[in-house]
mmCIF file of C-alpha atoms in Angstrom:
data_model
loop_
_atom_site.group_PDB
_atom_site.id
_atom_site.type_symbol
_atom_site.label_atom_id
_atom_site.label_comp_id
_atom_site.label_asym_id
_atom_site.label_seq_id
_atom_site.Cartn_x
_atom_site.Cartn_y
_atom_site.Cartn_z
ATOM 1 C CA UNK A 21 -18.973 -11.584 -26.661
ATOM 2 C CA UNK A 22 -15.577 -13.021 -25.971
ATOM 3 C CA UNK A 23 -14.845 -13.847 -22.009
ATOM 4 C CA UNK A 24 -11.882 -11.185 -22.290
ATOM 5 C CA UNK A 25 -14.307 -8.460 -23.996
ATOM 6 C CA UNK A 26 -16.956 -8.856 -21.010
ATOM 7 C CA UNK A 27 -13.993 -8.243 -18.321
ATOM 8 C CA UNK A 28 -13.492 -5.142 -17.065
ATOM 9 C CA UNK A 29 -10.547 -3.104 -18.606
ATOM 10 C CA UNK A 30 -8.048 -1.443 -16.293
ATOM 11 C CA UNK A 31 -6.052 1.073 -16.137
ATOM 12 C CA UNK A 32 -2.527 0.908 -13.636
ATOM 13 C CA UNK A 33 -1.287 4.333 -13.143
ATOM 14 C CA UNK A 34 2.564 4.359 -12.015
ATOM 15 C CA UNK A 35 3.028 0.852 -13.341
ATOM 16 C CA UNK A 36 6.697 1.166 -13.639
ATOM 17 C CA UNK A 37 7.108 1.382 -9.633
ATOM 18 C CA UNK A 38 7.067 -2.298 -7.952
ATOM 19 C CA UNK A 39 3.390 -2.205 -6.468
ATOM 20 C CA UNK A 40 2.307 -0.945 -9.620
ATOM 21 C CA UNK A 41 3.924 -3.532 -11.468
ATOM 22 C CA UNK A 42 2.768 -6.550 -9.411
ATOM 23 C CA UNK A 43 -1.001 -4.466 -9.784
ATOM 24 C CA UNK A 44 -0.226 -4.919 -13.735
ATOM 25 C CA UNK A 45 0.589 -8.823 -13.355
ATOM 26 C CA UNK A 46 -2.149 -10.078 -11.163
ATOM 27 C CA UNK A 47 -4.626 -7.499 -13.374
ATOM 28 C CA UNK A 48 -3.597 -9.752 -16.864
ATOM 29 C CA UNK A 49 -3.178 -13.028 -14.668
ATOM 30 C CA UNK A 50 -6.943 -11.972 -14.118
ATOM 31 C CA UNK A 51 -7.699 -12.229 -17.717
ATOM 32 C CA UNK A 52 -8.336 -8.108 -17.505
ATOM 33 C CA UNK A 53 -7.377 -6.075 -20.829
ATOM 34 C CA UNK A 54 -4.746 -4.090 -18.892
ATOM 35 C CA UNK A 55 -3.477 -0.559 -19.555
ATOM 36 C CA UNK A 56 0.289 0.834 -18.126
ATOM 37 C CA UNK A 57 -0.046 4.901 -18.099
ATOM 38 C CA UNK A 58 3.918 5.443 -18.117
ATOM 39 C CA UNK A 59 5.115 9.367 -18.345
ATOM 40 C CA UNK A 60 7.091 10.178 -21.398
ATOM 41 C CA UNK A 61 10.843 10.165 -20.119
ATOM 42 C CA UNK A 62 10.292 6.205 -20.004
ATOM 43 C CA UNK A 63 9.846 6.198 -23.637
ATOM 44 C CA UNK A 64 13.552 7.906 -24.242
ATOM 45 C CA UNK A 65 15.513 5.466 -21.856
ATOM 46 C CA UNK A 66 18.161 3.064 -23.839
ATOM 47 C CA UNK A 67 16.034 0.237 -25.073
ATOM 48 C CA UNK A 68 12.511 1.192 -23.179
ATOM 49 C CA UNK A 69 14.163 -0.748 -20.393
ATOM 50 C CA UNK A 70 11.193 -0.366 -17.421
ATOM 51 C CA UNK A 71 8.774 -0.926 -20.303
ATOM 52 C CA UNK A 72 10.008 -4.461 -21.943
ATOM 53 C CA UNK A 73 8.580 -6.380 -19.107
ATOM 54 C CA UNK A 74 5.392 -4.827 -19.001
ATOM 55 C CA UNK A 75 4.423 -4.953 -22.828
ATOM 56 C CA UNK A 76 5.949 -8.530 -22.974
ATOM 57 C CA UNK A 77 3.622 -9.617 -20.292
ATOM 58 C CA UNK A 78 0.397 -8.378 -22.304
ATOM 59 C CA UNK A 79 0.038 -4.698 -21.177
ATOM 60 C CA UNK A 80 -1.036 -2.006 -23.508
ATOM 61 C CA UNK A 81 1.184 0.493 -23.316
ATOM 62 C CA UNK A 82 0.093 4.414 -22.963
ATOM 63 C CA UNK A 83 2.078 7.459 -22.837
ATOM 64 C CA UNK A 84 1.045 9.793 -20.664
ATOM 65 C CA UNK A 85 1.452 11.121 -16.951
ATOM 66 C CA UNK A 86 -0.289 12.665 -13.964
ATOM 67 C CA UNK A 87 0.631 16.080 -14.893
ATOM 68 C CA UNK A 88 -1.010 15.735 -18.650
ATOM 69 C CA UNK A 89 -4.230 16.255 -18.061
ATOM 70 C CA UNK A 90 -5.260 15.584 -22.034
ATOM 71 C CA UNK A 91 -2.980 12.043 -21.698
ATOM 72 C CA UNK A 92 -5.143 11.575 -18.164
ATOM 73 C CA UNK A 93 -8.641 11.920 -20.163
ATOM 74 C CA UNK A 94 -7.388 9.842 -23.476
ATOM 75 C CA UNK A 95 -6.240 7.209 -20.835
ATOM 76 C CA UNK A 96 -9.019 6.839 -18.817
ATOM 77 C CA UNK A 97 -11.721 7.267 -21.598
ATOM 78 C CA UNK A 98 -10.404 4.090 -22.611
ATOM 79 C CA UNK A 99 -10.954 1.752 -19.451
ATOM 80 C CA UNK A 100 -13.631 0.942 -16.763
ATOM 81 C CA UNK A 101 -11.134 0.355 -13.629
ATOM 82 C CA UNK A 102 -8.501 2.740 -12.917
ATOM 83 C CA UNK A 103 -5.969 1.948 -10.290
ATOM 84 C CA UNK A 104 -3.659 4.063 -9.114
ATOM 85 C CA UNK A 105 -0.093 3.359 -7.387
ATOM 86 C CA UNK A 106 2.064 6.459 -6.778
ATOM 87 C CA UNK A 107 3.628 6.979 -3.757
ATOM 88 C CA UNK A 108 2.290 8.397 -0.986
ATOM 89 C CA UNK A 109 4.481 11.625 -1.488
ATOM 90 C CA UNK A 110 2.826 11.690 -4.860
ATOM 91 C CA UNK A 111 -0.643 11.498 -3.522
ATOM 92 C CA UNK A 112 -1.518 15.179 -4.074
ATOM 93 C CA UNK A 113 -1.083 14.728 -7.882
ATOM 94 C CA UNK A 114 -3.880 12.341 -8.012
ATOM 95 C CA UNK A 115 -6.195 15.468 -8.366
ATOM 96 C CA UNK A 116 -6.394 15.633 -12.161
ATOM 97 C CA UNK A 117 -6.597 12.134 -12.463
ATOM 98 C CA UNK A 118 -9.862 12.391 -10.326
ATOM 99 C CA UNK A 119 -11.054 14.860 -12.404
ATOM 100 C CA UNK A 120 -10.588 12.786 -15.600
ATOM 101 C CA UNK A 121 -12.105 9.739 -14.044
ATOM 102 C CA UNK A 122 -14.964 12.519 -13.220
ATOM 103 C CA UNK A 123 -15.222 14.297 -16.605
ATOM 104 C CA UNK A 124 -14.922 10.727 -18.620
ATOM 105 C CA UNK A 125 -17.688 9.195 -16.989
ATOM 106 C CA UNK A 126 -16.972 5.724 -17.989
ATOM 107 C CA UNK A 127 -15.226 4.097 -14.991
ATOM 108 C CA UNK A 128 -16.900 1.685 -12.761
ATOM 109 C CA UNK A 129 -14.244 2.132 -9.967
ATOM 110 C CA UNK A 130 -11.031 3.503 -8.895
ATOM 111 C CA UNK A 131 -8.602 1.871 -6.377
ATOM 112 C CA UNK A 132 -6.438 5.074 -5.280
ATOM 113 C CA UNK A 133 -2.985 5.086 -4.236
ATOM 114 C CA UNK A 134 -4.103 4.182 -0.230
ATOM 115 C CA UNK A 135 -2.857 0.415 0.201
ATOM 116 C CA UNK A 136 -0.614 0.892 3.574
ATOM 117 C CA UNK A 137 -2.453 2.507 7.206
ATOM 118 C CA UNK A 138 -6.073 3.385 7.178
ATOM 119 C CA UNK A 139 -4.974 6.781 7.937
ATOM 120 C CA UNK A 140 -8.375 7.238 9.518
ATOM 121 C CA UNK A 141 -7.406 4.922 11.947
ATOM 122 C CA UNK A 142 -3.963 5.701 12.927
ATOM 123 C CA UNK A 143 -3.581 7.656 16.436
ATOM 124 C CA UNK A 144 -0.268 9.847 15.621
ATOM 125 C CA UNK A 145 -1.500 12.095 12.864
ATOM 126 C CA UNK A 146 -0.229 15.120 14.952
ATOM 127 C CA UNK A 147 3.421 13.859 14.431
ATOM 128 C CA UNK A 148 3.513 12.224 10.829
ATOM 129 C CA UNK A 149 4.560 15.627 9.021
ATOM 130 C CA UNK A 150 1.573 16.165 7.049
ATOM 131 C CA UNK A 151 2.099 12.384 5.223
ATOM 132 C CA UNK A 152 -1.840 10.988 6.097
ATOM 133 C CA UNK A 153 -3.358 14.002 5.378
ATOM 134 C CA UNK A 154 -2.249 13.653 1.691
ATOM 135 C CA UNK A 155 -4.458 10.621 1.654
ATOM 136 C CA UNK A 156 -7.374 12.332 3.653
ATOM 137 C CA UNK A 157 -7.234 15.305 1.011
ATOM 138 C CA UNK A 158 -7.814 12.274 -1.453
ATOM 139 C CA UNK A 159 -10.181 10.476 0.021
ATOM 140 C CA UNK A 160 -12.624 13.797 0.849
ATOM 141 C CA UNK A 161 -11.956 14.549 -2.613
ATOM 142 C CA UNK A 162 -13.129 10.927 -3.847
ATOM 143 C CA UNK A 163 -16.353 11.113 -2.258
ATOM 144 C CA UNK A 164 -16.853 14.405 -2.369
ATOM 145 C CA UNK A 165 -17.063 13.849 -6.618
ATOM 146 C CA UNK A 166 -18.954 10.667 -5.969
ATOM 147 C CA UNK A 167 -16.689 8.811 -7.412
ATOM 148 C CA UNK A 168 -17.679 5.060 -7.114
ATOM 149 C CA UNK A 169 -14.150 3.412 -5.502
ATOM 150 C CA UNK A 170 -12.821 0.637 -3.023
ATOM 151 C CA UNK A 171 -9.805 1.168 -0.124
ATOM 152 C CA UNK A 172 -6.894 -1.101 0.264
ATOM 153 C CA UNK A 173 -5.061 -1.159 3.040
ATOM 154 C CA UNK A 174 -2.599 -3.926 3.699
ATOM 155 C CA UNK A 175 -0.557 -1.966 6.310
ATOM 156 C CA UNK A 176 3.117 -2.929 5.962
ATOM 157 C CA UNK A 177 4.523 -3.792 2.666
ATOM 158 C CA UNK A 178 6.957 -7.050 3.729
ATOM 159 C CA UNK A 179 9.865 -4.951 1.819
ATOM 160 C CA UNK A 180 9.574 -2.503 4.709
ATOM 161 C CA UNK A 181 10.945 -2.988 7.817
ATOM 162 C CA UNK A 182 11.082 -6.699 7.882
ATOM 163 C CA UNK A 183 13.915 -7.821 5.969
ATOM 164 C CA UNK A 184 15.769 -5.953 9.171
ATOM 165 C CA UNK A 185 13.589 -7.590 11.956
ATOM 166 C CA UNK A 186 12.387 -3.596 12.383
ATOM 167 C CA UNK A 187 15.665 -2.615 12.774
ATOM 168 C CA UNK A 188 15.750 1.010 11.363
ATOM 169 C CA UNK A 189 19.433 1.019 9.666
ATOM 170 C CA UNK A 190 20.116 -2.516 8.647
ATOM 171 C CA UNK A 191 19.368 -4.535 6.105
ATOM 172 C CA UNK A 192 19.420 -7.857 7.461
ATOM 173 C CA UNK A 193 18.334 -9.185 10.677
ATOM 174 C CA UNK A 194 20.919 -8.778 13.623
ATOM 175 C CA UNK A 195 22.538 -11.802 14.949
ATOM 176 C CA UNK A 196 23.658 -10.213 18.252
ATOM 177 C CA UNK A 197 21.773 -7.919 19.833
ATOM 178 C CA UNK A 198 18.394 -6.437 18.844
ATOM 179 C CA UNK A 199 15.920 -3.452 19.892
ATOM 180 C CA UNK A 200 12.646 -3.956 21.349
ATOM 181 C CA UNK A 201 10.530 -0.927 20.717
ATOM 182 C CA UNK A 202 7.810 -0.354 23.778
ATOM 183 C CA UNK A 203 6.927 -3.289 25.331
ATOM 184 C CA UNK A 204 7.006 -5.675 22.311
ATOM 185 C CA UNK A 205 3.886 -7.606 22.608
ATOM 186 C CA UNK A 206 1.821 -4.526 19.847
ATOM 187 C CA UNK A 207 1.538 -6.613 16.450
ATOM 188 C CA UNK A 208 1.832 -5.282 13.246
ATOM 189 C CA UNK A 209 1.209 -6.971 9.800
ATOM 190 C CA UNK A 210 3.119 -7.631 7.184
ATOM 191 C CA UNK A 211 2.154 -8.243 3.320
ATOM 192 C CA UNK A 212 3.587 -8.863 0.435
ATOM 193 C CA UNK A 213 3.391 -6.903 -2.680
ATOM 194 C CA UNK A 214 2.540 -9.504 -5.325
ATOM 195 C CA UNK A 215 -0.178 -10.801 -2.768
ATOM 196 C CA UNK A 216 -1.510 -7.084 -2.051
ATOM 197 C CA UNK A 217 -2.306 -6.639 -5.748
ATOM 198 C CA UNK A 218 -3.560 -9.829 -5.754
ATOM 199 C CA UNK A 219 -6.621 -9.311 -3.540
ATOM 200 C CA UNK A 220 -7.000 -5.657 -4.862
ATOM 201 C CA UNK A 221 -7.773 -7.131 -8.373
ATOM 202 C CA UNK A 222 -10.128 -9.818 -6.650
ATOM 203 C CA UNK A 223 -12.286 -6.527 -5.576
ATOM 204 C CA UNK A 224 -12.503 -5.328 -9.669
ATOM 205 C CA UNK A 225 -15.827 -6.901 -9.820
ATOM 206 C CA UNK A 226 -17.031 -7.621 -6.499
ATOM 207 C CA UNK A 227 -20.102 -5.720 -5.598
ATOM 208 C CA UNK A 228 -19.134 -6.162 -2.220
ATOM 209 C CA UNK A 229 -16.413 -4.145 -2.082
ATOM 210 C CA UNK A 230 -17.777 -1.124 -4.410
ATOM 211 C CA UNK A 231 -17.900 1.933 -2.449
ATOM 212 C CA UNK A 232 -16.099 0.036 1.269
ATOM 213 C CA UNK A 233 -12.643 -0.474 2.225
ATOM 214 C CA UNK A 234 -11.148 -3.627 2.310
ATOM 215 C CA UNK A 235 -8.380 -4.675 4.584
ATOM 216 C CA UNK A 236 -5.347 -7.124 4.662
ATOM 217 C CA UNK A 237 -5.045 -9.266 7.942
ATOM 218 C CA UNK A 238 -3.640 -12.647 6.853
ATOM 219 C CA UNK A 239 -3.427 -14.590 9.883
ATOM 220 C CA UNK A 240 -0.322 -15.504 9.448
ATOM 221 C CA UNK A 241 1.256 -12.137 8.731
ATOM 222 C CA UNK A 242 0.142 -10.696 12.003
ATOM 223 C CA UNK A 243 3.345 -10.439 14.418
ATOM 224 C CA UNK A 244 4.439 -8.524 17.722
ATOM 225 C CA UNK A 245 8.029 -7.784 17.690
ATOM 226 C CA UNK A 246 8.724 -10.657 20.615
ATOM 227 C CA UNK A 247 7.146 -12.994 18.036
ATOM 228 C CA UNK A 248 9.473 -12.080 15.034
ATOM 229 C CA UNK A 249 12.428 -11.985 17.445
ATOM 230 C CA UNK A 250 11.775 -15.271 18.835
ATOM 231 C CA UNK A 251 11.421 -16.674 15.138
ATOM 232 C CA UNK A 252 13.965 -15.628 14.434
ATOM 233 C CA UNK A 253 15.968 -16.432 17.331
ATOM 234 C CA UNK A 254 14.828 -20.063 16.481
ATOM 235 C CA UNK A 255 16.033 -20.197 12.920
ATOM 236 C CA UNK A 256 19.592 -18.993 13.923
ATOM 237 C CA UNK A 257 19.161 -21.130 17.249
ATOM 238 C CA UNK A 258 20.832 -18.034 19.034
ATOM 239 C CA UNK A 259 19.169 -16.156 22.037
ATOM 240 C CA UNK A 260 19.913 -12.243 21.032
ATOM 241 C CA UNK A 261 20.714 -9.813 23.638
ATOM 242 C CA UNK A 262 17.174 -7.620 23.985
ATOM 243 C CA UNK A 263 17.618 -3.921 24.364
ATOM 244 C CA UNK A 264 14.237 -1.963 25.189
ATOM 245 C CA UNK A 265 13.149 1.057 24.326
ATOM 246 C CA UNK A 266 10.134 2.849 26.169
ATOM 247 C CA UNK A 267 7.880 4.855 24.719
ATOM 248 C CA UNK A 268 9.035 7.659 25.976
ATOM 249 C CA UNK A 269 12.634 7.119 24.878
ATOM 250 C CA UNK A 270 10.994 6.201 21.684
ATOM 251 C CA UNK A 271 9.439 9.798 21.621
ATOM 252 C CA UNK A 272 12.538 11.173 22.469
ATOM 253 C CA UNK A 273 14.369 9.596 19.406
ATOM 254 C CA UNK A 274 11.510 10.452 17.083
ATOM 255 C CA UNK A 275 12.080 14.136 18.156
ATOM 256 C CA UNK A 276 15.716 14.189 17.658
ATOM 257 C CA UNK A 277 16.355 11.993 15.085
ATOM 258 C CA UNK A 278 17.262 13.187 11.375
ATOM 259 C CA UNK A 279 15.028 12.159 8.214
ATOM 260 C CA UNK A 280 14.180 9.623 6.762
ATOM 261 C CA UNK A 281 15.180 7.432 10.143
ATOM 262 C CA UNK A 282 12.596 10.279 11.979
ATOM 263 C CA UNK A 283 9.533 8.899 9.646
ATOM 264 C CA UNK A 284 10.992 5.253 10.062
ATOM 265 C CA UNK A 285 10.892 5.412 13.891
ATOM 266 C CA UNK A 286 7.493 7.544 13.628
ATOM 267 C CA UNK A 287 5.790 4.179 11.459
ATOM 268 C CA UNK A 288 7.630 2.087 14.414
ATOM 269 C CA UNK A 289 5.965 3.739 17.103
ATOM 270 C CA UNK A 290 2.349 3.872 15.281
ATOM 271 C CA UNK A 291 2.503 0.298 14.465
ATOM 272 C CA UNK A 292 3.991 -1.952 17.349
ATOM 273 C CA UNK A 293 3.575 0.699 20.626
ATOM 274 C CA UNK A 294 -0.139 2.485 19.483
ATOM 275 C CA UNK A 295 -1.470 -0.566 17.431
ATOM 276 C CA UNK A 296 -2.245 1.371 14.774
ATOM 277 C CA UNK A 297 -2.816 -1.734 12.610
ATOM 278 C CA UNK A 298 -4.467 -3.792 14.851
ATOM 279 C CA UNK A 299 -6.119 -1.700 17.745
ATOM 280 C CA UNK A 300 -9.481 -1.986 16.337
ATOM 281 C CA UNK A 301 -12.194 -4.875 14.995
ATOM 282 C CA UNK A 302 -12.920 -4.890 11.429
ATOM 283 C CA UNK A 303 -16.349 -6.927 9.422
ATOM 284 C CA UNK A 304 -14.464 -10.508 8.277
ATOM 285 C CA UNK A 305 -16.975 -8.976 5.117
ATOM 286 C CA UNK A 306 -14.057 -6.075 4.856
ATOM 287 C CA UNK A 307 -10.868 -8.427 5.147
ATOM 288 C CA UNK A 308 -9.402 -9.818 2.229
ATOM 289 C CA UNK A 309 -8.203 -13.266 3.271
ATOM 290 C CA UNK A 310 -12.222 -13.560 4.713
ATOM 291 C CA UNK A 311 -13.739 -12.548 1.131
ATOM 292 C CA UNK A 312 -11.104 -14.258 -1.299
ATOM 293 C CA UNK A 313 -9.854 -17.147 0.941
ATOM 294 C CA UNK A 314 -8.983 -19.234 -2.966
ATOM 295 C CA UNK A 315 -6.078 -16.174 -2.873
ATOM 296 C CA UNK A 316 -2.816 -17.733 -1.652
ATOM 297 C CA UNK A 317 -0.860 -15.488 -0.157
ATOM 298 C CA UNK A 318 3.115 -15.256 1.638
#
């Protein structure tokens, strides 16, 4: 048997999205036979546009979507990994896909659309507008079906909020004046997406991780908002004026502010004033950069 016939084939479900794409990459950089489920419309688009890069890097490509059930089962039949990377407004539709993974029998594991919060963890689910329990409905759902799986969560994607120094509004980092949300010592962790779907391949095969949750905690991604200010105060050599906002004024601009800023401000708060990320101790047996330390990451 050939070393790419004994690996594991997997299956990326939204592979056209930029997490899913990077999962498609570091899945064939793996030496996995890897499968793209992309939905029909794709297919119609001027010149297969989202698709070229994906086929040219090795992919197999499948038509199909979430809301095809019979595309779902075909799909999945075909693979023993599935990993799955809608967004987390998407999460919901993951049902059927469950159900094929279920009815199929054939899959060693699935890696569901979590990655971000352990939203077990995270100490504002009365104020996140239903977006966690999406995930919890998953997750009960998972287990429930005893489906064998592994968790990723790698907190903040480095897209998100940093390339602003978590400054909801603006795209770069201000050079005059910048906001310090609660008392600005709370860190939060950053990660970025080639390097999430890096370490979420790395748990494919690992026993270890089969049925657990693994987290992301590179050391040197974990920052309090003084820290990234300072940084960055040092790489502009310019001291910024510092305005700070309580919690409660925090609150207060949560409540009144419109969406999206109002989830934006919400992720703010549960990140760098609750220490949602960091608040409590995890196994080094459950964090990535502690099982795969070969992975280089950002």
């Amino acid at each position: 048997m050939s070393e790419e016939a004994a690996r594991s084939r997997v299956l990326v479900v939204g592979a056209t999205g930029r997490l899913g794409g990077s999962l498609v990459r570091a899945s064939l950089a793996a030496g996995h036979p890897t499968f793209a489920l992309i939905r029909p419309h794709y297919f119609a688009l001027p010149d297969s546009a989202p698709l070229k890069p994906l086929a040219a890097a090795g992919a197999t490509i499948l038509k199909g979507s979430l809301d095809d059930y019979w595309s779902l089962l075909e799909a999945v039949r075909q693979v023993d990994v599935v990993i799955c990377a809608v967004p987390t407004k998407h999460a919901l539709e993951q049902k059927p896909l469950i159900r094929a993974i279920k009815e199929a029998g054939c899959v060693k594991r699935f890696i569901p659309a979590e990655f971000g919060v352990d939203h077990t963890k995270v100490q504002i689910c009365d104020m996140d507008h239903g977006f966690y329990e999406k995930k919890a409905e998953i997750r009960r759902l998972i287990e429930s079906e005893d489906i064998p799986h592994t968790y990723i969560y790698c907190n903040f994607l480095m897209r998100y909020l940093l390339p602003s120094l978590v400054q909801p509004g603006l795209d770069a980092p201000p050079r005059d004046e910048v906001t310090i949300f609660g008392g600005g010592d709370t860190k939060g962790i950053f990660v970025e997406e080639g390097d999430v779907a890096k370490f979420t391949v790395c748990t494919i095969e690992d026993p270890r991780t089969l049925n657990m949750t693994l987290y992301l905690r590179p050391l040197g991604n974990i920052y309090s908002l003084n820290e990234l200010v300072s940084l960055w105060e040092t790489k502009i050599n310019k001291c910024l004026k510092k305005i700070h906002i309580t919690e409660e004024q925090l609150l207060k601009n949560i409540q009144n502010a419109p969406f999206p800023l109002k989830m934006d401000l919400i992720f703010i708060y549960s990140a760098f004033v609750k220490g949602d990320h960091t608040y409590f101790e995890i196994d080094s047996r459950s964090e990535g950069t502690q099982l795969y330390p070969d992975v280089k990451y950002t």
